[in-house]
Coordinates of C-alpha atoms in Angstrom, one line a residue:
Chain A
X17 CA -35.7 -44.0 72.9
X18 CA -37.0 -40.8 74.8
X19 CA -36.8 -38.0 72.8
X20 CA -37.9 -34.4 73.5
X21 CA -39.6 -31.7 70.6
X22 CA -40.0 -28.0 72.0
X23 CA -42.8 -26.0 70.0
X24 CA -43.9 -22.7 69.4
X25 CA -43.6 -19.0 68.2
X26 CA -39.9 -17.6 67.7
X27 CA -41.1 -14.3 67.9
X28 CA -42.8 -12.5 71.2
X29 CA -43.5 -8.9 71.8
X30 CA -42.3 -7.3 74.4
X31 CA -44.9 -7.5 77.6
X32 CA -46.4 -10.4 76.0
X33 CA -46.7 -14.0 76.9
X34 CA -44.2 -16.4 75.5
X35 CA -45.8 -19.4 75.3
X36 CA -44.2 -23.1 74.5
X37 CA -44.8 -26.2 74.3
X38 CA -42.8 -29.8 74.7
X39 CA -43.4 -33.2 73.5
X40 CA -42.9 -36.2 74.5
X41 CA -42.1 -39.2 72.6
X42 CA -40.3 -42.8 72.8
X43 CA -41.9 -43.2 76.3
X44 CA -44.4 -41.8 79.0
X45 CA -44.6 -38.5 80.4
X46 CA -46.6 -40.2 83.8
X47 CA -43.4 -42.5 84.2
X48 CA -43.1 -42.4 88.1
X49 CA -39.8 -40.3 89.8
X50 CA -39.1 -38.4 86.8
X51 CA -39.8 -34.4 86.5
X52 CA -40.1 -31.9 82.7
X53 CA -38.7 -29.3 83.3
X54 CA -37.8 -26.0 81.1
X55 CA -33.7 -24.2 80.6
X56 CA -33.2 -21.8 79.0
X57 CA -29.9 -19.9 77.5
X58 CA -29.5 -16.9 76.3
X59 CA -27.4 -16.0 73.8
X60 CA -23.6 -16.5 74.2
X61 CA -24.3 -17.1 78.1
X62 CA -25.2 -19.7 80.3
X63 CA -28.1 -22.1 81.5
X64 CA -30.8 -21.0 83.9
X65 CA -33.5 -23.2 85.3
X66 CA -37.0 -22.0 84.7
X67 CA -38.7 -24.8 86.6
X68 CA -40.1 -28.6 86.3
X69 CA -43.8 -30.5 86.8
X70 CA -44.6 -34.0 87.9
X71 CA -46.9 -35.6 85.8
X72 CA -49.2 -35.0 88.7
X73 CA -49.3 -31.8 88.5
X74 CA -46.8 -30.7 91.4
X75 CA -44.6 -27.8 90.1
X76 CA -41.3 -26.1 91.5
X77 CA -40.0 -22.6 89.8
X78 CA -37.2 -21.3 90.3
X79 CA -37.9 -17.4 92.6
X80 CA -35.7 -15.3 90.0
X81 CA -39.1 -16.2 87.7
X82 CA -42.3 -17.2 89.9
X83 CA -44.3 -14.3 89.8
X84 CA -44.3 -14.8 85.7
X85 CA -44.1 -18.7 85.0
X86 CA -46.7 -21.4 84.5
X87 CA -45.7 -25.3 83.6
X88 CA -48.7 -27.4 83.0
X89 CA -49.2 -30.9 81.8
X90 CA -51.3 -32.7 79.9
X91 CA -50.6 -36.4 80.1
X92 CA -53.4 -37.4 77.8
X93 CA -51.1 -35.9 75.0
X94 CA -47.8 -36.8 76.7
X95 CA -46.8 -33.1 76.8
X96 CA -46.4 -30.4 79.0
X97 CA -46.2 -26.4 78.9
X98 CA -44.2 -23.7 79.5
X99 CA -46.0 -20.0 79.9
X100 CA -43.8 -16.7 80.3
X101 CA -45.6 -13.4 81.1
X102 CA -44.6 -9.9 81.0
X103 CA -41.4 -10.8 78.5
X104 CA -38.7 -8.1 77.9
X105 CA -35.9 -8.4 75.3
X106 CA -33.7 -10.5 78.5
X107 CA -36.1 -13.4 77.8
X108 CA -34.9 -13.7 74.5
X109 CA -33.3 -17.2 74.9
X110 CA -33.1 -20.5 73.8
X111 CA -35.4 -22.7 75.5
X112 CA -34.7 -26.4 76.0
X113 CA -37.0 -29.1 77.9
X114 CA -35.8 -31.7 79.3
X115 CA -36.4 -34.5 82.1
X116 CA -34.6 -34.9 85.6
X117 CA -35.2 -36.6 88.7
X118 CA -36.5 -34.8 91.8
X119 CA -33.5 -33.8 93.8
X120 CA -31.0 -34.7 91.1
X121 CA -29.1 -31.9 88.1
X122 CA -28.6 -34.9 86.0
X123 CA -30.9 -33.3 83.1
X124 CA -31.1 -35.9 80.7
X125 CA -32.5 -36.1 77.5
X126 CA -32.7 -32.5 76.2
X127 CA -34.7 -31.4 73.7
X128 CA -32.9 -29.5 70.7
X129 CA -33.7 -26.1 71.8
X130 CA -35.9 -24.0 70.4
X131 CA -34.7 -19.8 70.0
X132 CA -37.4 -17.4 71.2
X133 CA -36.3 -13.9 70.7
X134 CA -38.3 -10.6 72.0
X135 CA -38.9 -7.8 69.8
X136 CA -41.1 -5.7 68.9
Chain B
X20 CA -24.2 -14.4 87.4
X21 CA -24.3 -18.1 87.8
X22 CA -24.6 -19.9 91.3
X23 CA -22.0 -22.1 90.3
X24 CA -18.4 -21.1 89.2
X25 CA -16.2 -22.1 86.5
X26 CA -13.6 -20.5 84.8
X27 CA -14.1 -18.7 81.5
X28 CA -12.0 -20.7 79.3
X29 CA -9.4 -23.1 79.2
X30 CA -7.3 -24.5 77.0
X31 CA -4.6 -27.3 75.4
X32 CA -3.2 -29.1 72.9
X33 CA -4.1 -32.5 72.0
X34 CA -2.9 -35.2 73.4
X35 CA -2.8 -33.3 76.9
X36 CA -4.7 -33.0 79.8
X37 CA -7.2 -30.4 81.2
X38 CA -8.9 -29.5 84.2
X39 CA -11.8 -27.4 84.8
X40 CA -12.8 -26.6 88.1
X41 CA -16.5 -26.0 89.7
X42 CA -17.0 -24.1 93.0
X43 CA -20.1 -24.3 94.8
X44 CA -21.4 -23.7 98.2
X45 CA -22.8 -26.0 100.9
X46 CA -26.4 -25.4 99.9
X47 CA -25.3 -27.1 95.9
X48 CA -22.4 -28.7 95.9
X49 CA -21.9 -29.2 99.5
X50 CA -24.5 -31.4 99.6
X51 CA -25.6 -33.0 96.5
X52 CA -23.8 -34.6 93.3
X53 CA -22.6 -33.0 90.5
X54 CA -23.4 -33.6 87.1
X55 CA -20.8 -32.7 83.7
X56 CA -22.6 -31.5 80.5
X57 CA -21.1 -31.0 77.4
X58 CA -22.7 -28.4 74.7
X59 CA -20.9 -28.7 71.4
X60 CA -21.8 -25.3 69.2
X61 CA -25.4 -25.3 68.0
X62 CA -26.5 -28.5 69.8
X63 CA -28.4 -28.9 73.1
X64 CA -26.1 -30.0 76.2
X65 CA -25.5 -33.6 76.4
X66 CA -25.2 -35.2 80.0
X67 CA -21.2 -36.3 80.3
X68 CA -20.3 -37.2 84.0
X69 CA -23.2 -38.3 86.0
X70 CA -23.4 -38.6 90.3
X71 CA -19.5 -36.7 90.6
X72 CA -17.9 -39.6 88.5
X73 CA -19.9 -42.2 86.5
X74 CA -19.5 -41.7 82.7
X75 CA -23.1 -42.8 81.0
X76 CA -22.8 -44.9 78.3
X77 CA -20.9 -43.9 75.0
X78 CA -18.5 -41.1 77.0
X79 CA -14.9 -42.3 76.0
X80 CA -13.2 -43.0 79.0
X81 CA -11.2 -39.9 78.3
X82 CA -13.4 -38.1 80.7
X83 CA -13.8 -38.0 84.4
X84 CA -15.1 -36.4 87.3
X85 CA -14.4 -35.6 90.6
X86 CA -15.7 -33.9 93.8
X87 CA -14.8 -32.9 96.9
X88 CA -16.7 -30.4 99.4
X89 CA -17.9 -27.8 98.4
X90 CA -15.7 -28.1 94.4
X91 CA -16.0 -30.8 91.7
X92 CA -13.8 -30.8 88.6
X93 CA -13.4 -32.6 84.9
X94 CA -10.7 -34.2 83.9
X95 CA -10.6 -34.9 80.0
X96 CA -7.2 -36.8 79.0
X97 CA -5.2 -37.5 76.1
X98 CA -7.1 -34.3 74.3
X99 CA -8.7 -34.5 71.0
X100 CA -9.7 -31.5 68.4
X101 CA -13.5 -33.1 68.8
X102 CA -13.3 -32.0 72.5
X103 CA -13.3 -28.2 71.9
X104 CA -16.8 -27.3 73.5
X105 CA -18.5 -25.8 76.2
X106 CA -18.5 -27.5 79.6
X107 CA -21.3 -27.1 82.3
X108 CA -21.2 -28.1 85.8
X109 CA -24.7 -28.7 87.9
X110 CA -25.9 -29.6 90.7
X111 CA -29.2 -29.3 92.7
X112 CA -29.3 -26.5 95.1
X113 CA -31.5 -27.2 98.4
X114 CA -32.1 -23.8 99.3
X115 CA -33.6 -22.7 95.5
X116 CA -34.8 -26.5 95.3
X117 CA -33.6 -26.8 91.7
X118 CA -30.6 -27.7 90.1
X119 CA -28.3 -24.9 89.3
X120 CA -25.5 -24.6 87.0
X121 CA -22.2 -23.0 86.1
X122 CA -21.6 -20.1 84.3
X123 CA -19.7 -22.7 80.9
X124 CA -16.1 -23.0 80.5
X125 CA -15.2 -22.7 76.7
X126 CA -11.9 -25.0 76.0
X127 CA -10.6 -24.6 72.8
X128 CA -8.0 -27.6 71.3
X129 CA -5.0 -25.3 70.1

């Protein structure tokens, strides 16, 4: 059974860079056809797609965040990572990693999510 | 402001049938399939309906989905207390080149 688990600091200072890693277990991140993405949910609000990466390194980013986002993949560790620079309080959210097909909003499975708070 | 539009809330009594709507545009719902997610309090979203009307294994047949043009609907029949959750619709957006979500509908079982 494929499982995803987010890890990283739960508190980040304003203007700094948020860094998270997603570890995939029970399957290979190098599976063809699947993209690995990051989705966030501010407290009490809806879901926002941040970006996705293919195991080859091909990436797609939400245009609203593109200037601040970098997603990378490490196939040897079965992991992919998110970096979001110049964070503000508006970036406070639960961050989920998940799998989906290119061209599909069928996201499954999801990681359990990790709350990242931006505060000094 | 979410790309897909859902009512913020819905409610029903046990046993009733409720529907949740999701409105989009030609670049998302109009040209791609719709998926629905259920999010119980404090948990990650869970895939509830895929490809407009397909139930993943383990999802009760009380849940059904439909799509017409640039809108979609989720129907829950025989409402149960454990159905109380937030529900989100999603579709791929050809302009964004990524998935877009509705703002979510909080379902209350009275």
